[in-house]
Amino acid sequence: MTVVPARSSEWVRPVTSREPASAIIEIDRVSQVFQTSARKDHVALSDISLTIEEGAFVSILGPSGCGKSTLLYIVGGFVSPTSGTAKIKGHAITGPGPDRGPVFQEFALFPWKTVLGNVVYGPRQQGVRAAEAEAQSRTLIEMVGLKGFENFYPKELSGGMKQRVALARTLAYHPEVLLMDEPFGALDAHTRTRLQNDLLNIWERDRKTVLFVTHSVDEAVFLSDKVVMMSKSPGRIRQVIDIDLPRPRRRNELLLDSRYQKYVVDIERMFDDGDEGGPAS
Amino acid sequence: MMSPAALIRRAAPVLACLGLLAVWQVASLVLKNDSFPTAIDAIRAIPDILGDKESLINILASLRRMAIGFGVAVLVSIPLGLLMGRSRGVAAFFNPLLMVIYPVPKAALMPIIMLWLGVGDVTKTLVIFLGVSLPVIYHSFEGAKAVEEKMLWSGAAMGLSPAQRLVRIVLPAALPEILTGCRTGLVLALITMITSEMIARQSGAGNILFNALDMGQYDTVFAMIIIVGAMGICLDAIFERVRARLVRWSEPQFDMPLSFS
Ligand SMILES: Nc1ncnc2c1ncn2[C@@H]1O[C@H](COP(=O)(O)OP(=O)(O)OP(=O)(O)O)[C@@H](O)[C@H]1O
Ligand SMILES: [Mg+2]
């Protein structure tokens, strides 16, 4: 297992087992300072540098409040960093765009639209014809396990169901980069496993770049090519770990795989060694 | 079949009205005052008013002014309120202005407006417009301010421009709040309508009412009060139906027992 020290000065791009891919997202010495109501500056992110290769599945792991969401917002173009730059395909990120699809921790569904209305919104905005957009959306809704709920309004759904709609809504407009903020946080273990598998299948098929925030170590190891471990106050990258496990990954095989187990145990130990304690669960 | 509870809920407004009329009837019989006709006398006077062409023209003129004043106010106030809610600059510009106008009774502005624009339709419609605007602006502003930021971000990621986001995300998201403002506005439109006709008598429902008062036709006065009241109740009920339909997606799913809403 390759453990790459992550202090920006020592950052070395890891050698992946696959053909060399080009960087799609480059985060260069990004810091984010928030002015809090107490008029004190709060450093949410400090000197973050990270390169994400096209088609890579990268997880961000870290305790609550370490700036995972903030980092995702910067890549999404929703927040501009206090200092440093973020680039997509060599261009500085200046705002949101359909090439980066966010799945927010708070879902942010459109409450006046039904499940179908929410999912169809993106493709329609992109100019996909109504009938086609609807057919695709129905397939996606079925995939996230919400067949039969197409005409429900968000208020009529449980938290986990809303989360699945949010996922389908973003997948529907085919962003090149998925920015997922704890998308499976509110799901029961069974649905969570199913959606992890579905997400992996989609990912194996289109090789979208995924930036995936999670609290769960095994989820991160199971899904990712690379796990970025963050620490808190100020939010920094502690370590970037390449997950060198074969794909396609099958959950039942992987659970028995000693390499997988070692990654999980090592990452958990690294969190325990840190002064911040383990990732909040 | 309606359940007994639902039946009572349906019948409640009717019972309340009948109760009020009964109290009125008894009170006027006891007081025996010329300027306080019985409920039955007042109700008897209603067909005379509604059957009279002149009165009908007056009432329709009132309603027309009210519709125009309300309609224009809503069309202007919603965009303004939404813009204020989403743009600090726009809010900073209009807020002081509205804060000055807000507490002023709109009818108190009438003498000045009459001086400039005369006693005709324009003046009265303008007063209605002013009365309706403020609650609609205020509620649109509050509604737009409260729109969840991540919802706008989601729209932006889908490629919606700022203008599209205002129309296609802020407007529907704030709609429940906007319609609450419109409902208040509708009642205020009725109030300012009558008040304006009281100040600038010339035509309208308020004109009939106050002319009758001058001539001591108290049956007509009370009949007009009933007519105007009924108009208010009907308009509000119709509006409430439309509102409930438009924002069904946001209503709580179950009636809370013992709530007074
Ligand atoms: N708009 C803001 N204004 C002030 N402080 C903020 C703002 N947004 C985030 N912060 C602060 O920045 C830090 C990082 O927040 P962030 O939401 O990115 O954490 P997180 O890692 O996503 O946490 P969680 O796992 O709980 O979602 C927190 O300490 C938070 O208080
Ligand atoms: Mg977060």
Short mmCIF file of C-alpha atoms in Angstrom, two decimals, chain B residues 27-38 218 222:
data_model
loop_
_atom_site.label_atom_id
_atom_site.label_comp_id
_atom_site.label_asym_id
_atom_site.label_seq_id
_atom_site.Cartn_x
_atom_site.Cartn_y
_atom_site.Cartn_z
CA ALA B 27 -80.17 43.39 19.84
CA SER B 28 -81.97 45.72 17.44
CA LEU B 29 -85.37 44.56 18.70
CA VAL B 30 -84.30 45.29 22.25
CA LEU B 31 -82.63 48.64 21.51
CA LYS B 32 -85.42 49.89 19.21
CA ASN B 33 -83.15 52.53 17.66
CA ASP B 34 -83.98 54.07 14.24
CA SER B 35 -80.36 53.94 13.13
CA PHE B 36 -80.13 50.25 13.98
CA PRO B 37 -82.50 48.27 11.77
CA THR B 38 -83.15 44.61 12.41
CA TYR B 218 -80.33 52.79 7.54
CA PHE B 222 -76.70 47.83 6.73
#
